[in-house]
mmCIF file of C-alpha atoms and ligand atoms in Angstrom:
data_model
loop_
_atom_site.group_PDB
_atom_site.id
_atom_site.type_symbol
_atom_site.label_atom_id
_atom_site.label_comp_id
_atom_site.label_asym_id
_atom_site.label_seq_id
_atom_site.Cartn_x
_atom_site.Cartn_y
_atom_site.Cartn_z
ATOM 1 C CA MET A 1 285.490 11.029 43.736
ATOM 2 C CA LYS A 2 282.850 11.166 40.966
ATOM 3 C CA GLU A 3 280.067 10.491 43.547
ATOM 4 C CA LYS A 4 281.297 13.395 45.726
ATOM 5 C CA GLU A 5 281.340 15.792 42.803
ATOM 6 C CA SER A 6 277.800 15.024 41.803
ATOM 7 C CA VAL A 7 276.554 15.594 45.388
ATOM 8 C CA LYS A 8 278.241 19.022 45.300
ATOM 9 C CA GLU A 9 276.630 19.887 41.949
ATOM 10 C CA SER A 10 273.260 18.768 43.241
ATOM 11 C CA ALA A 11 273.625 21.056 46.224
ATOM 12 C CA LYS A 12 274.193 23.909 43.832
ATOM 13 C CA VAL A 13 270.868 23.365 42.103
ATOM 14 C CA SER A 14 269.158 22.569 45.321
ATOM 15 C CA GLY A 15 270.396 25.856 46.671
ATOM 16 C CA ALA A 16 268.652 27.681 43.763
ATOM 17 C CA ILE A 17 265.599 25.545 43.731
ATOM 18 C CA GLY A 18 263.309 27.929 45.619
ATOM 19 C CA ARG A 19 263.925 30.555 42.913
ATOM 20 C CA ILE A 20 263.411 27.966 40.187
ATOM 21 C CA ARG A 21 259.992 27.051 41.504
ATOM 22 C CA ASP A 22 258.868 30.646 41.522
ATOM 23 C CA ASP A 23 259.877 30.966 37.864
ATOM 24 C CA PHE A 24 257.055 28.537 36.874
ATOM 25 C CA PRO A 25 253.668 29.968 37.940
ATOM 26 C CA MET A 26 251.766 26.714 37.502
ATOM 27 C CA LEU A 27 253.875 25.079 40.195
ATOM 28 C CA ALA A 28 251.947 27.109 42.744
ATOM 29 C CA HIS A 29 248.947 24.866 42.046
ATOM 30 C CA TYR A 30 250.275 21.491 40.898
ATOM 31 C CA THR A 31 253.062 19.069 41.527
ATOM 32 C CA HIS A 32 254.406 18.597 38.037
ATOM 33 C CA PHE A 33 256.036 15.153 37.588
ATOM 34 C CA ASN A 34 255.497 15.220 33.805
ATOM 35 C CA CYS A 35 258.383 17.295 32.442
ATOM 36 C CA GLY A 36 259.005 14.273 30.246
ATOM 37 C CA GLY A 37 255.556 15.057 28.683
ATOM 38 C CA MET A 38 255.622 18.793 28.634
ATOM 39 C CA ALA A 39 257.585 21.203 30.813
ATOM 40 C CA PRO A 40 255.790 23.941 32.748
ATOM 41 C CA LEU A 41 256.213 27.252 31.004
ATOM 42 C CA SER A 42 258.451 29.676 32.919
ATOM 43 C CA THR A 43 257.762 33.363 33.011
ATOM 44 C CA SER A 44 260.920 34.176 31.033
ATOM 45 C CA VAL A 45 260.197 31.627 28.272
ATOM 46 C CA GLY A 46 256.638 32.860 28.044
ATOM 47 C CA ALA A 47 257.944 36.448 27.683
ATOM 48 C CA GLU A 48 260.220 35.395 24.822
ATOM 49 C CA LEU A 49 257.346 33.589 23.176
ATOM 50 C CA LEU A 50 255.279 36.810 23.292
ATOM 51 C CA ARG A 51 258.106 39.238 22.509
ATOM 52 C CA ALA A 52 257.837 39.439 18.701
ATOM 53 C CA PRO A 53 254.018 39.087 18.509
ATOM 54 C CA THR A 54 253.675 41.871 21.067
ATOM 55 C CA ALA A 55 255.969 44.130 19.020
ATOM 56 C CA ILE A 56 254.077 43.270 15.853
ATOM 57 C CA ILE A 57 250.780 44.177 17.517
ATOM 58 C CA GLU A 58 252.229 47.532 18.541
ATOM 59 C CA GLN A 59 254.544 48.380 15.594
ATOM 60 C CA GLY A 60 253.378 46.221 12.685
ATOM 61 C CA PRO A 61 255.022 43.350 10.840
ATOM 62 C CA ALA A 62 257.734 45.316 8.953
ATOM 63 C CA ARG A 63 260.737 43.923 10.790
ATOM 64 C CA LEU A 64 259.365 40.361 10.457
ATOM 65 C CA LEU A 65 258.735 40.844 6.673
ATOM 66 C CA ALA A 66 262.225 42.272 6.339
ATOM 67 C CA ARG A 67 263.591 39.188 8.148
ATOM 68 C CA ASP A 68 265.493 41.460 10.471
ATOM 69 C CA ASP A 69 267.485 39.050 12.561
ATOM 70 C CA ASP A 70 268.142 41.551 15.346
ATOM 71 C CA PHE A 71 264.427 41.491 15.868
ATOM 72 C CA ILE A 72 263.677 37.801 15.197
ATOM 73 C CA GLY A 73 266.812 36.511 16.907
ATOM 74 C CA ILE A 74 266.785 33.210 15.061
ATOM 75 C CA GLU A 75 270.477 33.032 14.121
ATOM 76 C CA LYS A 76 271.587 33.915 17.603
ATOM 77 C CA ALA A 77 269.241 31.197 18.874
ATOM 78 C CA ARG A 78 270.697 28.696 16.392
ATOM 79 C CA ALA A 79 274.287 29.488 17.487
ATOM 80 C CA LYS A 80 273.261 29.041 21.170
ATOM 81 C CA LEU A 81 271.586 25.692 20.528
ATOM 82 C CA ALA A 82 274.636 24.555 18.469
ATOM 83 C CA THR A 83 277.017 25.318 21.330
ATOM 84 C CA PHE A 84 274.767 23.607 23.840
ATOM 85 C CA ILE A 85 274.736 20.316 21.886
ATOM 86 C CA GLY A 86 278.275 20.405 20.537
ATOM 87 C CA ALA A 87 277.432 21.091 16.908
ATOM 88 C CA ASP A 88 277.808 23.904 14.399
ATOM 89 C CA PRO A 89 274.978 26.316 13.660
ATOM 90 C CA ASP A 90 274.728 25.309 10.003
ATOM 91 C CA GLU A 91 274.060 21.704 11.091
ATOM 92 C CA ILE A 92 270.804 22.717 12.746
ATOM 93 C CA ALA A 93 267.328 23.131 11.403
ATOM 94 C CA PHE A 94 264.441 24.379 13.517
ATOM 95 C CA THR A 95 261.567 21.952 12.637
ATOM 96 C CA THR A 96 258.711 22.912 15.031
ATOM 97 C CA GLN A 97 257.670 19.255 15.298
ATOM 98 C CA PHE A 98 259.851 16.326 16.204
ATOM 99 C CA SER A 99 257.985 14.307 13.509
ATOM 100 C CA THR A 100 259.023 16.845 10.878
ATOM 101 C CA ALA A 101 262.641 16.282 11.821
ATOM 102 C CA VAL A 102 262.142 12.523 11.318
ATOM 103 C CA ASN A 103 260.414 13.067 7.992
ATOM 104 C CA ILE A 104 263.276 15.219 6.719
ATOM 105 C CA VAL A 105 265.681 12.432 7.337
ATOM 106 C CA VAL A 106 263.695 9.270 6.440
ATOM 107 C CA GLU A 107 262.105 10.761 3.367
ATOM 108 C CA GLY A 108 265.402 12.133 2.252
ATOM 109 C CA LEU A 109 267.416 8.895 2.320
ATOM 110 C CA ALA A 110 267.927 6.919 -0.940
ATOM 111 C CA TRP A 111 266.194 3.622 0.039
ATOM 112 C CA GLN A 112 266.465 0.408 -1.888
ATOM 113 C CA PRO A 113 263.916 -2.438 -1.387
ATOM 114 C CA GLY A 114 265.245 -4.839 1.211
ATOM 115 C CA ASP A 115 267.179 -2.148 3.109
ATOM 116 C CA GLU A 116 266.976 -2.645 6.846
ATOM 117 C CA VAL A 117 266.199 -0.342 9.797
ATOM 118 C CA ILE A 118 266.716 -1.012 13.472
ATOM 119 C CA VAL A 119 264.582 0.500 16.217
ATOM 120 C CA THR A 120 264.025 -0.439 19.897
ATOM 121 C CA ASP A 121 260.786 -1.864 21.307
ATOM 122 C CA GLN A 122 260.169 1.401 23.128
ATOM 123 C CA GLU A 123 260.112 4.043 20.379
ATOM 124 C CA HIS A 124 257.633 6.902 20.304
ATOM 125 C CA PRO A 125 255.002 7.082 17.489
ATOM 126 C CA ALA A 126 256.474 10.469 16.452
ATOM 127 C CA LEU A 127 259.510 8.487 15.252
ATOM 128 C CA LEU A 128 257.746 5.229 14.254
ATOM 129 C CA ILE A 129 254.929 6.695 12.096
ATOM 130 C CA PRO A 130 257.176 8.557 9.596
ATOM 131 C CA LEU A 131 259.512 5.676 9.649
ATOM 132 C CA MET A 132 256.848 2.979 9.010
ATOM 133 C CA ASN A 133 255.576 5.137 6.203
ATOM 134 C CA VAL A 134 258.883 4.734 4.316
ATOM 135 C CA VAL A 135 259.088 1.046 5.350
ATOM 136 C CA ARG A 136 255.691 0.524 3.662
ATOM 137 C CA ARG A 137 256.491 2.500 0.514
ATOM 138 C CA HIS A 138 260.019 1.159 -0.050
ATOM 139 C CA GLY A 139 259.669 -2.433 1.165
ATOM 140 C CA LEU A 140 262.118 -2.213 4.033
ATOM 141 C CA LYS A 141 262.781 -4.687 6.798
ATOM 142 C CA VAL A 142 262.438 -3.589 10.479
ATOM 143 C CA SER A 143 264.213 -5.189 13.440
ATOM 144 C CA ARG A 144 263.626 -4.230 17.073
ATOM 145 C CA ILE A 145 266.041 -4.445 19.937
ATOM 146 C CA PRO A 146 264.482 -5.052 23.295
ATOM 147 C CA VAL A 147 265.342 -2.235 25.720
ATOM 148 C CA SER A 148 267.225 -3.583 28.668
ATOM 149 C CA HIS A 149 268.863 -1.843 31.669
ATOM 150 C CA ASN A 150 271.982 -3.795 30.926
ATOM 151 C CA ALA A 151 273.978 -1.988 28.257
ATOM 152 C CA ASP A 152 276.078 -5.064 27.443
ATOM 153 C CA GLU A 153 272.996 -7.131 26.889
ATOM 154 C CA MET A 154 271.542 -4.410 24.577
ATOM 155 C CA LEU A 155 274.755 -4.189 22.589
ATOM 156 C CA THR A 156 274.822 -7.943 22.113
ATOM 157 C CA HIS A 157 271.240 -7.901 20.766
ATOM 158 C CA PHE A 158 272.073 -4.883 18.629
ATOM 159 C CA GLN A 159 275.164 -6.427 17.112
ATOM 160 C CA ALA A 160 273.177 -9.577 16.172
ATOM 161 C CA LEU A 161 270.682 -7.421 14.266
ATOM 162 C CA LEU A 162 273.214 -5.378 12.282
ATOM 163 C CA THR A 163 273.831 -6.591 8.731
ATOM 164 C CA ASP A 164 275.381 -5.110 5.603
ATOM 165 C CA ARG A 165 271.812 -4.180 4.564
ATOM 166 C CA THR A 166 271.283 -2.045 7.675
ATOM 167 C CA LYS A 167 270.757 1.464 6.359
ATOM 168 C CA LEU A 168 269.393 3.280 9.397
ATOM 169 C CA VAL A 169 269.488 2.802 13.169
ATOM 170 C CA ALA A 170 266.767 5.072 14.591
ATOM 171 C CA VAL A 171 266.596 4.802 18.381
ATOM 172 C CA SER A 172 265.932 6.924 21.509
ATOM 173 C CA HIS A 173 269.029 8.248 23.283
ATOM 174 C CA VAL A 174 266.844 7.995 26.419
ATOM 175 C CA THR A 175 263.706 5.861 26.143
ATOM 176 C CA THR A 176 260.426 7.622 26.789
ATOM 177 C CA ASP A 177 258.779 5.076 29.091
ATOM 178 C CA SER A 178 261.561 3.595 31.240
ATOM 179 C CA GLY A 179 264.044 6.465 30.918
ATOM 180 C CA THR A 180 266.799 4.055 29.912
ATOM 181 C CA ARG A 181 269.889 5.719 28.548
ATOM 182 C CA LEU A 182 271.120 3.708 25.553
ATOM 183 C CA PRO A 183 274.878 3.116 25.006
ATOM 184 C CA ALA A 184 274.840 5.703 22.247
ATOM 185 C CA GLU A 185 278.608 5.914 21.580
ATOM 186 C CA GLU A 186 279.003 2.158 21.184
ATOM 187 C CA MET A 187 275.863 1.864 19.057
ATOM 188 C CA THR A 188 277.049 4.630 16.747
ATOM 189 C CA ARG A 189 280.402 2.998 16.333
ATOM 190 C CA LEU A 190 278.905 -0.453 15.605
ATOM 191 C CA ALA A 191 276.331 0.924 13.159
ATOM 192 C CA HIS A 192 278.959 2.961 11.263
ATOM 193 C CA ALA A 193 281.119 -0.140 10.980
ATOM 194 C CA VAL A 194 278.457 -1.760 8.804
ATOM 195 C CA GLY A 195 277.823 1.459 6.874
ATOM 196 C CA SER A 196 274.504 2.439 8.518
ATOM 197 C CA TYR A 197 273.295 5.904 9.339
ATOM 198 C CA VAL A 198 272.475 6.634 12.993
ATOM 199 C CA PHE A 199 269.527 8.771 14.112
ATOM 200 C CA PHE A 200 268.871 9.459 17.725
ATOM 201 C CA ASP A 201 265.574 10.586 19.197
ATOM 202 C CA GLY A 202 266.853 13.086 21.714
ATOM 203 C CA ALA A 203 263.437 14.122 23.105
ATOM 204 C CA HIS A 204 264.443 12.944 26.620
ATOM 205 C CA SER A 205 268.184 13.539 26.540
ATOM 206 C CA ALA A 206 268.534 17.240 25.446
ATOM 207 C CA GLY A 207 268.490 19.163 28.722
ATOM 208 C CA GLN A 208 268.937 16.136 30.947
ATOM 209 C CA PHE A 209 272.724 15.781 30.585
ATOM 210 C CA PRO A 210 275.519 17.329 28.569
ATOM 211 C CA LEU A 211 275.546 16.554 24.838
ATOM 212 C CA ASP A 212 278.457 16.699 22.462
ATOM 213 C CA LEU A 213 277.134 15.512 19.123
ATOM 214 C CA HIS A 214 280.438 15.944 17.268
ATOM 215 C CA ALA A 215 282.116 13.672 19.835
ATOM 216 C CA LEU A 216 279.202 11.284 19.709
ATOM 217 C CA GLY A 217 279.622 11.046 15.941
ATOM 218 C CA CYS A 218 275.961 10.234 15.141
ATOM 219 C CA ASP A 219 274.462 11.359 11.816
ATOM 220 C CA PHE A 220 271.133 12.848 12.882
ATOM 221 C CA TYR A 221 269.793 13.943 16.244
ATOM 222 C CA ALA A 222 266.244 15.306 16.771
ATOM 223 C CA MET A 223 265.168 17.230 19.867
ATOM 224 C CA VAL A 224 262.004 18.741 21.257
ATOM 225 C CA GLY A 225 262.122 22.029 23.107
ATOM 226 C CA TYR A 226 259.089 21.488 25.311
ATOM 227 C CA LYS A 227 260.363 18.823 27.668
ATOM 228 C CA TRP A 228 263.740 18.916 29.412
ATOM 229 C CA LEU A 229 264.806 22.074 27.622
ATOM 230 C CA PHE A 230 261.938 23.986 29.232
ATOM 231 C CA GLY A 231 260.763 25.461 25.936
ATOM 232 C CA PRO A 232 257.247 26.001 24.597
ATOM 233 C CA TYR A 233 254.973 23.515 22.781
ATOM 234 C CA PRO A 234 255.543 22.958 19.974
ATOM 235 C CA SER A 235 259.214 23.406 19.301
ATOM 236 C CA ALA A 236 261.859 21.033 17.899
ATOM 237 C CA ALA A 237 265.138 20.945 16.029
ATOM 238 C CA LEU A 238 267.181 18.559 13.933
ATOM 239 C CA TYR A 239 270.955 18.190 13.840
ATOM 240 C CA LEU A 240 272.329 16.813 10.548
ATOM 241 C CA ARG A 241 276.028 16.017 10.440
ATOM 242 C CA ARG A 242 277.619 18.463 7.982
ATOM 243 C CA GLU A 243 279.119 15.801 5.662
ATOM 244 C CA LEU A 244 275.695 14.244 5.174
ATOM 245 C CA LEU A 245 273.769 17.368 4.226
ATOM 246 C CA ASP A 246 274.056 16.748 0.514
ATOM 247 C CA GLN A 247 273.153 13.076 0.901
ATOM 248 C CA ILE A 248 269.669 13.921 2.186
ATOM 249 C CA GLU A 249 267.382 14.658 -0.700
ATOM 250 C CA VAL A 250 265.249 17.767 -0.084
ATOM 251 C CA THR A 251 261.733 16.295 -0.423
ATOM 252 C CA TRP A 252 259.508 19.212 0.810
ATOM 253 C CA CYS A 253 260.575 22.729 0.121
ATOM 254 C CA GLY A 254 259.320 26.219 -0.550
ATOM 255 C CA SER A 255 260.168 29.858 -0.371
ATOM 256 C CA ASN A 256 263.442 31.088 1.102
ATOM 257 C CA VAL A 257 265.485 27.908 0.702
ATOM 258 C CA THR A 258 267.196 28.475 -2.650
ATOM 259 C CA GLN A 259 269.963 30.900 -3.485
ATOM 260 C CA SER A 260 267.971 32.400 -6.309
ATOM 261 C CA GLY A 261 264.308 32.157 -7.310
ATOM 262 C CA SER A 262 261.956 34.394 -9.157
ATOM 263 C CA VAL A 263 258.645 34.261 -10.908
ATOM 264 C CA THR A 264 260.433 32.828 -13.955
ATOM 265 C CA MET A 265 262.556 30.318 -12.039
ATOM 266 C CA GLY A 266 263.261 26.855 -13.481
ATOM 267 C CA VAL A 267 264.786 23.623 -12.271
ATOM 268 C CA GLU A 268 268.238 25.088 -12.713
ATOM 269 C CA ASP A 269 267.427 27.558 -9.882
ATOM 270 C CA LEU A 270 266.961 24.774 -7.317
ATOM 271 C CA ASN A 271 270.280 25.589 -5.749
ATOM 272 C CA TRP A 272 269.715 25.056 -2.017
ATOM 273 C CA ILE A 273 271.097 27.519 0.480
ATOM 274 C CA PRO A 274 274.088 26.112 2.404
ATOM 275 C CA GLY A 275 273.552 24.234 5.637
ATOM 276 C CA ALA A 276 270.560 22.765 7.347
ATOM 277 C CA ARG A 277 268.501 25.949 6.875
ATOM 278 C CA ARG A 278 267.555 24.528 3.516
ATOM 279 C CA PHE A 279 264.903 22.519 5.356
ATOM 280 C CA GLU A 280 263.269 25.637 6.851
ATOM 281 C CA TYR A 281 261.032 26.698 4.007
ATOM 282 C CA GLY A 282 258.122 29.150 4.020
ATOM 283 C CA GLY A 283 256.713 31.023 7.054
ATOM 284 C CA ARG A 284 258.384 29.971 10.304
ATOM 285 C CA THR A 285 257.421 29.728 13.947
ATOM 286 C CA TYR A 286 260.279 31.979 14.974
ATOM 287 C CA SER A 287 258.850 32.874 18.396
ATOM 288 C CA TYR A 288 258.582 29.217 19.312
ATOM 289 C CA ASP A 289 262.137 28.590 18.090
ATOM 290 C CA THR A 290 263.677 31.448 20.021
ATOM 291 C CA ALA A 291 261.553 30.651 23.098
ATOM 292 C CA MET A 292 262.865 27.056 22.881
ATOM 293 C CA VAL A 293 266.361 28.521 23.076
ATOM 294 C CA ALA A 294 265.305 30.758 25.950
ATOM 295 C CA GLY A 295 264.326 27.593 27.827
ATOM 296 C CA LEU A 296 267.642 25.969 26.875
ATOM 297 C CA SER A 297 269.481 29.042 28.092
ATOM 298 C CA TYR A 298 267.665 28.744 31.378
ATOM 299 C CA VAL A 299 268.899 25.166 31.732
ATOM 300 C CA ASP A 300 272.373 26.325 30.672
ATOM 301 C CA ARG A 301 272.358 28.982 33.446
ATOM 302 C CA LEU A 302 271.500 26.290 36.005
ATOM 303 C CA GLY A 303 274.266 24.133 34.479
ATOM 304 C CA VAL A 304 273.177 20.991 32.712
ATOM 305 C CA GLU A 305 275.678 18.956 34.762
ATOM 306 C CA ALA A 306 274.053 20.327 37.931
ATOM 307 C CA VAL A 307 270.586 19.489 36.539
ATOM 308 C CA GLU A 308 271.745 15.916 35.860
ATOM 309 C CA ALA A 309 273.175 15.609 39.362
ATOM 310 C CA HIS A 310 269.987 16.920 40.862
ATOM 311 C CA SER A 311 267.890 14.348 38.978
ATOM 312 C CA ARG A 312 270.232 11.656 40.115
ATOM 313 C CA HIS A 313 269.989 12.740 43.691
ATOM 314 C CA LEU A 314 266.206 12.827 43.518
ATOM 315 C CA THR A 315 266.124 9.416 41.870
ATOM 316 C CA ALA A 316 268.281 7.938 44.634
ATOM 317 C CA TYR A 317 266.018 9.586 47.188
ATOM 318 C CA PHE A 318 262.878 8.305 45.493
ATOM 319 C CA HIS A 319 264.208 4.739 45.220
ATOM 320 C CA ASP A 320 265.137 4.788 48.850
ATOM 321 C CA ALA A 321 261.778 6.138 50.024
ATOM 322 C CA LEU A 322 259.855 3.618 47.875
ATOM 323 C CA GLN A 323 261.070 0.886 50.179
ATOM 324 C CA ARG A 324 258.396 2.136 52.618
ATOM 325 C CA VAL A 325 255.679 1.475 50.034
ATOM 326 C CA PRO A 326 254.360 -2.119 49.965
ATOM 327 C CA GLY A 327 254.261 -3.539 46.485
ATOM 328 C CA ALA A 328 256.082 -0.689 44.776
ATOM 329 C CA ARG A 329 258.425 -1.631 41.944
ATOM 330 C CA ILE A 330 260.857 0.427 39.933
ATOM 331 C CA HIS A 331 260.981 -0.157 36.127
ATOM 332 C CA SER A 332 263.633 2.464 35.243
ATOM 333 C CA PRO A 333 267.325 1.810 35.720
ATOM 334 C CA LEU A 334 268.221 1.007 39.366
ATOM 335 C CA ASN A 335 271.843 1.758 38.808
ATOM 336 C CA LEU A 336 272.211 5.492 39.355
ATOM 337 C CA ARG A 337 274.953 5.701 36.785
ATOM 338 C CA ASP A 338 272.414 4.835 34.058
ATOM 339 C CA ALA A 339 269.515 6.673 35.617
ATOM 340 C CA THR A 340 267.985 9.891 34.094
ATOM 341 C CA GLY A 341 265.249 12.095 35.474
ATOM 342 C CA ILE A 342 262.647 9.510 34.492
ATOM 343 C CA ALA A 343 261.633 7.163 37.256
ATOM 344 C CA THR A 344 258.992 4.592 36.261
ATOM 345 C CA VAL A 345 257.093 2.880 39.069
ATOM 346 C CA SER A 346 254.278 0.440 39.580
ATOM 347 C CA LEU A 347 252.158 -0.698 42.519
ATOM 348 C CA ASP A 348 251.144 -4.363 42.779
ATOM 349 C CA LYS A 349 247.754 -3.305 43.955
ATOM 350 C CA MET A 350 246.585 -1.380 40.877
ATOM 351 C CA ASP A 351 247.450 -0.868 37.226
ATOM 352 C CA GLY A 352 249.279 2.201 35.925
ATOM 353 C CA VAL A 353 246.172 3.860 34.442
ATOM 354 C CA ALA A 354 244.263 3.689 37.764
ATOM 355 C CA LEU A 355 247.388 4.796 39.675
ATOM 356 C CA SER A 356 247.930 7.755 37.350
ATOM 357 C CA ALA A 357 244.301 8.845 37.682
ATOM 358 C CA ALA A 358 244.368 8.571 41.472
ATOM 359 C CA LEU A 359 247.560 10.660 41.783
ATOM 360 C CA ARG A 360 246.132 13.304 39.592
ATOM 361 C CA GLU A 361 242.640 13.498 41.010
ATOM 362 C CA ARG A 362 243.429 13.085 44.713
ATOM 363 C CA TRP A 363 246.792 14.929 44.982
ATOM 364 C CA GLN A 364 246.913 17.172 41.825
ATOM 365 C CA MET A 365 250.142 15.350 40.806
ATOM 366 C CA ILE A 366 250.761 15.475 37.071
ATOM 367 C CA GLN A 367 252.375 12.383 35.599
ATOM 368 C CA ARG A 368 251.344 9.754 33.066
ATOM 369 C CA PRO A 369 250.902 6.001 32.650
ATOM 370 C CA ALA A 370 253.783 4.221 30.891
ATOM 371 C CA LEU A 371 254.897 0.810 29.691
ATOM 372 C CA ARG A 372 251.504 0.097 28.132
ATOM 373 C CA GLY A 373 249.475 1.185 31.143
ATOM 374 C CA THR A 374 251.256 -1.001 33.656
ATOM 375 C CA THR A 375 253.240 1.747 35.418
ATOM 376 C CA VAL A 376 253.400 5.492 36.039
ATOM 377 C CA ARG A 377 256.206 7.665 34.711
ATOM 378 C CA ILE A 378 257.586 10.236 37.132
ATOM 379 C CA SER A 379 259.780 12.998 35.798
ATOM 380 C CA LEU A 380 262.275 14.358 38.387
ATOM 381 C CA ALA A 381 263.189 17.684 36.780
ATOM 382 C CA ALA A 382 265.238 20.628 38.085
ATOM 383 C CA PHE A 383 262.179 22.296 39.692
ATOM 384 C CA ILE A 384 261.256 19.223 41.748
ATOM 385 C CA GLU A 385 262.218 19.226 45.413
ATOM 386 C CA GLU A 386 262.674 16.460 47.941
ATOM 387 C CA SER A 387 259.425 17.579 49.551
ATOM 388 C CA ASP A 388 257.610 16.837 46.265
ATOM 389 C CA VAL A 389 259.002 13.341 46.280
ATOM 390 C CA ASP A 390 257.978 12.949 49.958
ATOM 391 C CA LEU A 391 254.396 13.844 49.008
ATOM 392 C CA LEU A 392 254.444 11.388 46.091
ATOM 393 C CA VAL A 393 255.718 8.551 48.283
ATOM 394 C CA ASP A 394 253.148 9.358 50.980
ATOM 395 C CA SER A 395 250.426 9.220 48.315
ATOM 396 C CA LEU A 396 251.700 5.932 46.908
ATOM 397 C CA ARG A 397 251.821 4.522 50.403
ATOM 398 C CA THR A 398 248.233 5.599 51.022
ATOM 399 C CA LEU A 399 247.121 3.968 47.752
ATOM 400 C CA ALA A 400 249.054 0.795 48.537
ATOM 401 C CA THR A 401 247.717 0.337 52.006
ATOM 402 C CA GLU A 402 244.139 1.698 52.130
HETATM 403 C C1 LIG B 1 260.538 9.946 22.726
HETATM 404 C C2 LIG B 1 259.748 11.014 22.078
HETATM 405 N N1 LIG B 1 259.984 11.362 20.834
HETATM 406 C C3 LIG B 1 259.267 12.399 20.276
HETATM 407 C C4 LIG B 1 258.251 13.044 20.924
HETATM 408 C C5 LIG B 1 257.436 14.159 20.328
HETATM 409 O O1 LIG B 1 257.102 14.203 19.050
HETATM 410 P P1 LIG B 1 256.092 15.342 18.444
HETATM 411 O O2 LIG B 1 256.472 16.640 19.105
HETATM 412 O O3 LIG B 1 256.302 15.338 16.987
HETATM 413 O O4 LIG B 1 254.713 14.920 18.841
HETATM 414 C C6 LIG B 1 257.969 12.700 22.241
HETATM 415 C C7 LIG B 1 256.879 13.380 22.981
HETATM 416 O O5 LIG B 1 256.251 12.990 23.855
HETATM 417 C C8 LIG B 1 258.729 11.663 22.850
HETATM 418 O O6 LIG B 1 258.467 11.318 24.086
#
């Protein structure tokens, strides 16, 4: 029954796909298999990105200076993002960079020497660098779970690493290189049972499948806009569970985040505004934030379930067609239930760096090497068609046999 439903959903997106392609002008020139790196910019997202600056060129900055939300649109955008991820608006901070979202959390926790953190062996530097910076300064212990396509195996490894000193589990919801979807609900439950906080890197999950963060129960969830949400670069946001807001020390701050503040202000005036907006100090990249939500709204109009079904359909199609390519191996989940729009592939004949270069130079296919240069990561996003996959498989076959 489930299988039938997803085929139907997929047909819905496939039916609209011609229109989708036309919405992204760059797709006229390239086959873009790197949505997991950066999404192509659609005409409507580009228009939202330029809306406020264009008005400011023509009419001046008065409405921006007045922080006129009818003009800026940031609170409407925050509410839309909150609904999309199953959270409340005051649990969301727009952070521009993913790394800033990580810094807010890891710099704000009250670490003790000997506290432990758990990551996987496939985390992105944007998470690891801020994290290692607190590990270095506070004398923390780091453990790494090997990513496996078998959720039970991962959970067994994970459980063995959890101790009563575990303070933070900081892992991808979907890993960047192999597109493996981690058993997030079970990990959250197990981590909370030992009193640990749980932070998910949602760079490759937001926009790929429905999210309900309140139901998931995690503590922190960081997203980027410029991948599967079809937003601009840079753009990012952080979800902080409401109950934890006051446990995160505000470490960097500035104008507009206290309830009072004047030229004579003192320490007693450091009364943060309610909610996660307290992390949005100083001048903001509002156009990027609202354009991120324009991208998300585009995905929402397609239907995120339909987008997920489309990726699954293309993954199955790709796996099937790869059987015609001698020496091709798949390194992302084979089981479609666990698959996302990331399909990672290698050829026995050449390493991933050479393969990536050949696909780009000879067939204008945008993708990137993955798993330390041994493979190529293919992103099968909503604007990809079966004919794009056919071209890719033909190219791989040519490379494998010439
Ligand atoms: C898993 C993951 N996390 C985070 C990021 C992005 O971080 P930032 O925007 O701070 O460079 C990426 C981008 O490629 C990513 O793949």
